[in-house]
C-alpha positions as YAML, in Angstrom:
chain: A
units: angstrom
residues:
- id: 1
  name: UNK
  ca: [109.61, -13.78, -2.05]
- id: 2
  name: UNK
  ca: [110.33, -14.69, -5.66]
- id: 3
  name: UNK
  ca: [107.86, -14.65, -8.55]
- id: 4
  name: UNK
  ca: [108.49, -15.90, -12.07]
- id: 5
  name: UNK
  ca: [106.18, -15.09, -14.97]
- id: 6
  name: UNK
  ca: [108.55, -15.55, -17.95]
- id: 7
  name: UNK
  ca: [107.08, -18.97, -18.61]
- id: 8
  name: UNK
  ca: [104.60, -20.62, -16.27]
- id: 9
  name: UNK
  ca: [103.69, -18.78, -13.07]
- id: 10
  name: UNK
  ca: [105.83, -19.72, -10.08]
- id: 11
  name: UNK
  ca: [105.81, -17.93, -6.73]
- id: 12
  name: UNK
  ca: [107.43, -18.88, -3.45]
- id: 13
  name: UNK
  ca: [108.36, -17.46, -0.09]
- id: 14
  name: UNK
  ca: [110.86, -19.10, 2.26]
- id: 15
  name: UNK
  ca: [110.94, -22.09, -0.06]
- id: 16
  name: UNK
  ca: [107.15, -22.61, 0.13]
- id: 17
  name: UNK
  ca: [104.95, -22.16, -2.94]
- id: 18
  name: UNK
  ca: [102.35, -19.43, -2.61]
- id: 19
  name: UNK
  ca: [100.93, -19.71, -6.14]
- id: 20
  name: UNK
  ca: [97.20, -20.46, -5.98]
- id: 21
  name: UNK
  ca: [95.75, -23.20, -8.17]
- id: 22
  name: UNK
  ca: [92.62, -21.32, -9.30]
- id: 23
  name: UNK
  ca: [92.94, -19.22, -12.45]
- id: 24
  name: UNK
  ca: [91.56, -15.88, -11.23]
- id: 25
  name: UNK
  ca: [93.76, -15.53, -8.13]
- id: 26
  name: UNK
  ca: [96.74, -16.47, -10.31]
- id: 27
  name: UNK
  ca: [95.87, -13.65, -12.71]
- id: 28
  name: UNK
  ca: [95.71, -11.22, -9.80]
- id: 29
  name: UNK
  ca: [99.06, -12.35, -8.40]
- id: 30
  name: UNK
  ca: [100.74, -12.07, -11.81]
- id: 31
  name: UNK
  ca: [99.40, -8.57, -12.44]
- id: 32
  name: UNK
  ca: [100.44, -7.40, -8.97]
- id: 33
  name: UNK
  ca: [103.92, -8.86, -9.52]
- id: 34
  name: UNK
  ca: [104.37, -7.13, -12.88]
- id: 35
  name: UNK
  ca: [103.47, -3.83, -11.18]
- id: 36
  name: UNK
  ca: [105.51, -4.55, -8.04]
- id: 37
  name: UNK
  ca: [105.82, -1.56, -5.67]
- id: 38
  name: UNK
  ca: [103.11, 0.26, -7.62]
- id: 39
  name: UNK
  ca: [99.45, 0.48, -6.72]
- id: 40
  name: UNK
  ca: [97.24, -1.62, -8.98]
- id: 41
  name: UNK
  ca: [93.73, -0.10, -8.91]
- id: 42
  name: UNK
  ca: [90.82, -2.32, -7.95]
- id: 43
  name: UNK
  ca: [89.20, -1.40, -11.28]
- id: 44
  name: UNK
  ca: [92.19, -2.80, -13.19]
- id: 45
  name: UNK
  ca: [92.16, -6.04, -11.22]
- id: 46
  name: UNK
  ca: [88.43, -6.51, -11.78]
- id: 47
  name: UNK
  ca: [88.76, -5.68, -15.49]
- id: 48
  name: UNK
  ca: [91.55, -8.24, -15.82]
- id: 49
  name: UNK
  ca: [89.51, -11.00, -14.20]
- id: 50
  name: UNK
  ca: [85.97, -10.23, -15.40]
- id: 51
  name: UNK
  ca: [86.37, -7.96, -18.40]
- id: 52
  name: UNK
  ca: [84.44, -4.75, -18.98]
- id: 53
  name: UNK
  ca: [81.23, -6.07, -17.39]
- id: 54
  name: UNK
  ca: [82.11, -7.46, -13.94]
- id: 55
  name: UNK
  ca: [79.30, -8.97, -11.85]
- id: 56
  name: UNK
  ca: [77.90, -7.06, -8.89]
- id: 57
  name: UNK
  ca: [79.70, -9.46, -6.57]
- id: 58
  name: UNK
  ca: [83.11, -8.66, -8.14]
- id: 59
  name: UNK
  ca: [84.42, -6.31, -5.38]
- id: 60
  name: UNK
  ca: [83.61, -8.83, -2.66]
- id: 61
  name: UNK
  ca: [85.01, -11.72, -4.67]
- id: 62
  name: UNK
  ca: [88.20, -9.77, -5.35]
- id: 63
  name: UNK
  ca: [88.64, -9.19, -1.61]
- id: 64
  name: UNK
  ca: [88.25, -12.94, -1.12]
- id: 65
  name: UNK
  ca: [91.00, -13.64, -3.66]
- id: 66
  name: UNK
  ca: [93.30, -11.14, -1.91]
- id: 67
  name: UNK
  ca: [92.55, -12.84, 1.41]
- id: 68
  name: UNK
  ca: [93.43, -16.22, -0.11]
- id: 69
  name: UNK
  ca: [96.77, -14.86, -1.32]
- id: 70
  name: UNK
  ca: [97.50, -13.44, 2.12]
- id: 71
  name: UNK
  ca: [96.69, -16.75, 3.76]
- id: 72
  name: UNK
  ca: [99.18, -18.47, 1.49]
- id: 73
  name: UNK
  ca: [101.74, -15.84, 2.40]
- id: 74
  name: UNK
  ca: [101.07, -16.40, 6.11]
- id: 75
  name: UNK
  ca: [101.53, -20.11, 5.61]
- id: 76
  name: UNK
  ca: [104.92, -19.57, 3.97]
- id: 77
  name: UNK
  ca: [105.98, -17.01, 6.58]
- id: 78
  name: UNK
  ca: [104.97, -19.19, 9.52]
- id: 79
  name: UNK
  ca: [102.47, -16.71, 10.89]
- id: 80
  name: UNK
  ca: [99.50, -17.63, 13.12]
- id: 81
  name: UNK
  ca: [96.44, -18.56, 11.11]
- id: 82
  name: UNK
  ca: [98.46, -20.15, 8.30]
- id: 83
  name: UNK
  ca: [96.97, -22.78, 6.06]
- id: 84
  name: UNK
  ca: [97.19, -26.26, 7.61]
- id: 85
  name: UNK
  ca: [99.73, -28.73, 6.27]
- id: 86
  name: UNK
  ca: [101.84, -26.14, 4.46]
- id: 87
  name: UNK
  ca: [105.01, -26.93, 6.41]
- id: 88
  name: UNK
  ca: [106.15, -23.32, 6.98]
- id: 89
  name: UNK
  ca: [109.58, -22.31, 8.14]
- id: 90
  name: UNK
  ca: [109.88, -20.92, 11.71]
- id: 91
  name: UNK
  ca: [108.57, -17.37, 11.90]
- id: 92
  name: UNK
  ca: [111.19, -14.62, 12.01]
- id: 93
  name: UNK
  ca: [109.77, -11.92, 14.32]
- id: 94
  name: UNK
  ca: [111.57, -9.22, 12.31]
- id: 95
  name: UNK
  ca: [110.34, -10.41, 8.91]
- id: 96
  name: UNK
  ca: [107.53, -8.51, 7.15]
- id: 97
  name: UNK
  ca: [103.99, -9.80, 7.55]
- id: 98
  name: UNK
  ca: [101.64, -10.84, 4.78]
- id: 99
  name: UNK
  ca: [99.94, -7.43, 4.97]
- id: 100
  name: UNK
  ca: [103.31, -5.72, 4.57]
- id: 101
  name: UNK
  ca: [104.05, -7.73, 1.44]
- id: 102
  name: UNK
  ca: [100.55, -7.55, -0.06]
- id: 103
  name: UNK
  ca: [99.42, -4.14, 1.11]
- id: 104
  name: UNK
  ca: [96.03, -2.47, 0.85]
- id: 105
  name: UNK
  ca: [96.31, 1.01, -0.58]
- id: 106
  name: UNK
  ca: [93.76, 3.71, -1.33]
- id: 107
  name: UNK
  ca: [91.82, 2.40, -4.32]
- id: 108
  name: UNK
  ca: [93.90, -0.72, -4.87]
- id: 109
  name: UNK
  ca: [96.59, -3.16, -3.77]
- id: 110
  name: UNK
  ca: [100.36, -3.13, -3.89]
- id: 111
  name: UNK
  ca: [102.86, -5.97, -3.85]
- id: 112
  name: UNK
  ca: [105.97, -4.89, -1.96]
- id: 113
  name: UNK
  ca: [108.85, -6.96, -3.31]
- id: 114
  name: UNK
  ca: [112.12, -5.96, -4.94]
- id: 115
  name: UNK
  ca: [112.43, -5.81, -8.72]
- id: 116
  name: UNK
  ca: [115.19, -8.45, -8.61]
- id: 117
  name: UNK
  ca: [112.69, -10.91, -7.11]
- id: 118
  name: UNK
  ca: [110.36, -10.73, -10.14]
- id: 119
  name: UNK
  ca: [111.98, -12.26, -13.22]
- id: 120
  name: UNK
  ca: [110.18, -9.91, -15.64]
- id: 121
  name: UNK
  ca: [111.43, -6.84, -13.75]
- id: 122
  name: UNK
  ca: [114.95, -8.24, -13.54]
- id: 123
  name: UNK
  ca: [114.77, -8.91, -17.27]
- id: 124
  name: UNK
  ca: [113.84, -5.25, -17.83]
- id: 125
  name: UNK
  ca: [116.80, -4.08, -15.71]
- id: 126
  name: UNK
  ca: [119.30, -6.29, -17.53]
- id: 127
  name: UNK
  ca: [118.00, -5.29, -20.96]
- id: 128
  name: UNK
  ca: [118.22, -1.59, -20.09]
- id: 129
  name: UNK
  ca: [121.85, -1.93, -19.05]
- id: 130
  name: UNK
  ca: [122.56, -4.18, -22.04]
- id: 131
  name: UNK
  ca: [121.15, -1.67, -24.50]
- id: 132
  name: UNK
  ca: [123.07, 1.12, -22.78]
- id: 133
  name: UNK
  ca: [126.33, -0.84, -23.11]
- id: 134
  name: UNK
  ca: [125.60, -1.37, -26.81]
- id: 135
  name: UNK
  ca: [125.02, 2.34, -27.35]
- id: 136
  name: UNK
  ca: [128.29, 3.03, -25.53]
- id: 137
  name: UNK
  ca: [130.12, 0.69, -27.92]
- id: 138
  name: UNK
  ca: [130.88, -2.07, -25.37]
- id: 139
  name: UNK
  ca: [129.69, -5.06, -27.40]
- id: 140
  name: UNK
  ca: [131.10, -7.71, -25.06]
- id: 141
  name: UNK
  ca: [129.29, -6.27, -22.04]
- id: 142
  name: UNK
  ca: [126.10, -5.76, -24.04]
- id: 143
  name: UNK
  ca: [126.10, -9.34, -25.28]
- id: 144
  name: UNK
  ca: [126.74, -10.69, -21.78]
- id: 145
  name: UNK
  ca: [124.00, -8.63, -20.14]
- id: 146
  name: UNK
  ca: [121.40, -9.35, -22.81]
- id: 147
  name: UNK
  ca: [122.26, -13.05, -22.76]
- id: 148
  name: UNK
  ca: [121.71, -13.08, -18.98]
- id: 149
  name: UNK
  ca: [118.36, -11.35, -19.48]
- id: 150
  name: UNK
  ca: [117.24, -13.84, -22.12]
- id: 151
  name: UNK
  ca: [118.29, -16.77, -19.91]
- id: 152
  name: UNK
  ca: [115.51, -15.79, -17.46]
- id: 153
  name: UNK
  ca: [112.87, -16.93, -19.96]
- id: 154
  name: UNK
  ca: [111.45, -20.46, -19.53]
- id: 155
  name: UNK
  ca: [108.79, -20.22, -22.24]
- id: 156
  name: UNK
  ca: [106.16, -17.70, -23.38]
- id: 157
  name: UNK
  ca: [105.37, -15.08, -20.76]
- id: 158
  name: UNK
  ca: [102.40, -15.92, -18.51]
- id: 159
  name: UNK
  ca: [102.13, -19.20, -20.38]
- id: 160
  name: UNK
  ca: [99.69, -21.01, -18.07]
- id: 161
  name: UNK
  ca: [97.39, -18.09, -17.29]
- id: 162
  name: UNK
  ca: [94.24, -16.79, -18.95]
- id: 163
  name: UNK
  ca: [94.89, -13.31, -20.30]
- id: 164
  name: UNK
  ca: [92.46, -10.50, -19.62]
- id: 165
  name: UNK
  ca: [93.01, -7.02, -20.99]
- id: 166
  name: UNK
  ca: [95.96, -6.11, -18.80]
- id: 167
  name: UNK
  ca: [97.87, -9.39, -18.91]
- id: 168
  name: UNK
  ca: [97.41, -9.49, -22.70]
- id: 169
  name: UNK
  ca: [99.09, -6.09, -22.91]
- id: 170
  name: UNK
  ca: [101.89, -7.23, -20.58]
- id: 171
  name: UNK
  ca: [102.46, -10.48, -22.49]
- id: 172
  name: UNK
  ca: [102.74, -8.59, -25.79]
- id: 173
  name: UNK
  ca: [105.07, -6.00, -24.27]
- id: 174
  name: UNK
  ca: [107.32, -8.67, -22.77]
- id: 175
  name: UNK
  ca: [107.53, -10.63, -26.01]
- id: 176
  name: UNK
  ca: [108.44, -7.49, -27.95]
- id: 177
  name: UNK
  ca: [111.13, -6.70, -25.38]
- id: 178
  name: UNK
  ca: [112.42, -10.23, -25.65]
- id: 179
  name: UNK
  ca: [112.72, -10.01, -29.43]
- id: 180
  name: UNK
  ca: [114.42, -6.64, -29.16]
- id: 181
  name: UNK
  ca: [116.95, -8.00, -26.67]
- id: 182
  name: UNK
  ca: [117.56, -11.07, -28.81]
- id: 183
  name: UNK
  ca: [118.11, -8.99, -31.94]
- id: 184
  name: UNK
  ca: [120.45, -6.60, -30.15]
- id: 185
  name: UNK
  ca: [122.47, -9.43, -28.56]
- id: 186
  name: UNK
  ca: [122.99, -11.14, -31.92]
- id: 187
  name: UNK
  ca: [123.91, -7.80, -33.47]
- id: 188
  name: UNK
  ca: [126.53, -7.29, -30.75]
- id: 189
  name: UNK
  ca: [127.89, -10.80, -31.37]
- id: 190
  name: UNK
  ca: [128.19, -10.11, -35.10]
- id: 191
  name: UNK
  ca: [130.10, -6.91, -34.39]
- id: 192
  name: UNK
  ca: [132.58, -9.01, -32.41]
- id: 193
  name: UNK
  ca: [133.04, -11.41, -35.33]
- id: 194
  name: UNK
  ca: [130.99, -14.25, -33.84]
- id: 195
  name: UNK
  ca: [129.10, -14.96, -37.05]
- id: 196
  name: UNK
  ca: [129.70, -18.71, -36.95]
- id: 197
  name: UNK
  ca: [128.50, -18.92, -33.35]
- id: 198
  name: UNK
  ca: [125.14, -17.33, -34.18]
- id: 199
  name: UNK
  ca: [124.40, -18.90, -37.58]
- id: 200
  name: UNK
  ca: [122.62, -21.94, -36.18]
- id: 201
  name: UNK
  ca: [120.58, -19.80, -33.80]
- id: 202
  name: UNK
  ca: [119.58, -17.44, -36.59]
- id: 203
  name: UNK
  ca: [118.53, -20.29, -38.88]
- id: 204
  name: UNK
  ca: [116.22, -21.58, -36.14]
- id: 205
  name: UNK
  ca: [114.84, -18.09, -35.48]
- id: 206
  name: UNK
  ca: [114.09, -17.63, -39.17]
- id: 207
  name: UNK
  ca: [111.65, -20.53, -38.97]
- id: 208
  name: UNK
  ca: [110.13, -19.32, -35.71]
- id: 209
  name: UNK
  ca: [109.68, -15.72, -36.86]
- id: 210
  name: UNK
  ca: [109.20, -15.88, -40.64]
- id: 211
  name: UNK
  ca: [108.00, -12.25, -40.88]
- id: 212
  name: UNK
  ca: [110.53, -10.62, -38.54]
- id: 213
  name: UNK
  ca: [112.68, -8.79, -41.08]
- id: 214
  name: UNK
  ca: [115.52, -7.76, -38.78]
- id: 215
  name: UNK
  ca: [116.36, -11.32, -37.76]
- id: 216
  name: UNK
  ca: [116.45, -12.33, -41.42]
- id: 217
  name: UNK
  ca: [118.75, -9.38, -42.10]
- id: 218
  name: UNK
  ca: [121.11, -10.50, -39.34]
- id: 219
  name: UNK
  ca: [121.13, -13.97, -40.88]
- id: 220
  name: UNK
  ca: [122.10, -12.43, -44.21]
- id: 221
  name: UNK
  ca: [124.93, -10.54, -42.49]
- id: 222
  name: UNK
  ca: [126.16, -13.68, -40.71]
- id: 223
  name: UNK
  ca: [126.18, -15.70, -43.96]
- id: 224
  name: UNK
  ca: [128.04, -12.92, -45.77]
- id: 225
  name: UNK
  ca: [130.61, -12.58, -42.97]
- id: 226
  name: UNK
  ca: [131.17, -16.33, -43.15]
- id: 227
  name: UNK
  ca: [131.96, -16.10, -46.87]
- id: 228
  name: UNK
  ca: [128.60, -17.58, -47.89]
- id: 229
  name: UNK
  ca: [127.18, -14.76, -49.97]
- id: 230
  name: UNK
  ca: [125.05, -17.15, -52.01]
- id: 231
  name: UNK
  ca: [123.28, -18.32, -48.83]
- id: 232
  name: UNK
  ca: [122.77, -14.69, -47.83]
- id: 233
  name: UNK
  ca: [121.08, -13.99, -51.17]
- id: 234
  name: UNK
  ca: [118.94, -17.11, -50.82]
- id: 235
  name: UNK
  ca: [117.89, -15.91, -47.37]
- id: 236
  name: UNK
  ca: [116.82, -12.58, -48.89]
- id: 237
  name: UNK
  ca: [114.78, -14.29, -51.63]
- id: 238
  name: UNK
  ca: [113.14, -16.53, -49.06]
- id: 239
  name: UNK
  ca: [112.18, -13.54, -46.90]
- id: 240
  name: UNK
  ca: [110.88, -11.61, -49.90]
- id: 241
  name: UNK
  ca: [108.78, -14.56, -51.04]
- id: 242
  name: UNK
  ca: [107.24, -14.94, -47.59]
- id: 243
  name: UNK
  ca: [106.44, -11.24, -47.26]
- id: 244
  name: UNK
  ca: [104.88, -11.04, -50.72]
- id: 245
  name: UNK
  ca: [102.85, -14.22, -50.22]
- id: 246
  name: UNK
  ca: [101.68, -13.53, -46.67]
- id: 247
  name: UNK
  ca: [101.32, -9.74, -46.63]
- id: 248
  name: UNK
  ca: [101.61, -8.53, -50.20]
- id: 249
  name: UNK
  ca: [104.60, -6.40, -49.17]
- id: 250
  name: UNK
  ca: [108.15, -6.00, -50.40]
- id: 251
  name: UNK
  ca: [111.07, -6.05, -47.92]
- id: 252
  name: UNK
  ca: [111.85, -2.73, -46.24]
- id: 253
  name: UNK
  ca: [114.24, -0.29, -47.97]
- id: 254
  name: UNK
  ca: [116.87, -0.96, -45.33]
- id: 255
  name: UNK
  ca: [116.94, -4.68, -46.07]
- id: 256
  name: UNK
  ca: [116.89, -3.99, -49.80]
- id: 257
  name: UNK
  ca: [119.99, -1.82, -49.35]
- id: 258
  name: UNK
  ca: [121.64, -4.66, -47.42]
- id: 259
  name: UNK
  ca: [120.77, -6.99, -50.31]
- id: 260
  name: UNK
  ca: [122.34, -4.59, -52.81]
- id: 261
  name: UNK
  ca: [125.49, -4.28, -50.68]
- id: 262
  name: UNK
  ca: [125.89, -8.07, -50.63]
- id: 263
  name: UNK
  ca: [125.45, -8.19, -54.40]
- id: 264
  name: UNK
  ca: [128.23, -5.60, -54.74]
- id: 265
  name: UNK
  ca: [130.48, -7.52, -52.35]
- id: 266
  name: UNK
  ca: [130.53, -4.70, -49.78]
- id: 267
  name: UNK
  ca: [130.69, -5.08, -46.02]
- id: 268
  name: UNK
  ca: [127.25, -6.37, -45.03]
- id: 269
  name: UNK
  ca: [127.51, -5.31, -41.41]
- id: 270
  name: UNK
  ca: [128.42, -1.75, -42.39]
- id: 271
  name: UNK
  ca: [125.50, -1.72, -44.81]
- id: 272
  name: UNK
  ca: [123.10, -2.91, -42.12]
- id: 273
  name: UNK
  ca: [124.44, -0.29, -39.71]
- id: 274
  name: UNK
  ca: [123.98, 2.37, -42.38]
- id: 275
  name: UNK
  ca: [127.66, 3.30, -42.60]
- id: 276
  name: UNK
  ca: [128.66, 1.62, -45.88]
- id: 277
  name: UNK
  ca: [129.39, 3.51, -49.08]
- id: 278
  name: UNK
  ca: [126.36, 2.04, -50.82]
- id: 279
  name: UNK
  ca: [124.12, 3.17, -47.97]
- id: 280
  name: UNK
  ca: [125.53, 6.67, -48.08]
- id: 281
  name: UNK
  ca: [124.95, 6.85, -51.82]
- id: 282
  name: UNK
  ca: [121.41, 5.59, -51.41]
- id: 283
  name: UNK
  ca: [120.65, 8.22, -48.78]
- id: 284
  name: UNK
  ca: [122.21, 10.94, -50.93]
- id: 285
  name: UNK
  ca: [120.08, 9.85, -53.85]
...
């Protein structure tokens, strides 16, 4: 069974789609997938679908949605009682049943599939190992792992689903993790001297995330490494203007120190890392 949520929802078993068409069962499937191998309480599922004031019929309706998901699983697995016309593969007598995959637990339900079969969980695994490689100083491995993680994304997380309380939290968490992985991967590339390779990407990201200071800082570093200090200074002024106009805030002290290092002709990457002479003087002051 494979489930993808980093974009539109897609779920299949044995090559047969099991994703329901109705919105509420799709929300339930997505939330179960994001908590794969963990019990999702009935209260959380009802809150996701109906908010803080579920109707009296909510427990029964939730059971109906779970039954619908199991029927779709049976259809894909080729079990007796499958949905008509689904074209299932022949049933493997040793394969798990629909109740093994979507299990009833005390107080909730649990989807029993491996992390590698849910793109969001595989993304989390790859980013963890990518960040660890970065911290260990292996920039090539870090860049490769984080690039593989980012390649799993096909659009905004849970893009075609309504978001209740829990999916809203998950979508925000995933997007923050995505930005963190993207920033770290570009940082690793810059440390390997790949400034020209990332300049175009950073220019596009500047327009997509006009208030994300760290991406603007990496663009400044890439320009400076490419011998385009004037463009790096223009990038700083553009960021500062946006922050002042939109939020009434000045750039962070760290970016201001990077700006000062570029003005002095110092190593921008060292300044951003906090290891340059100007940074050390600023901290001492």
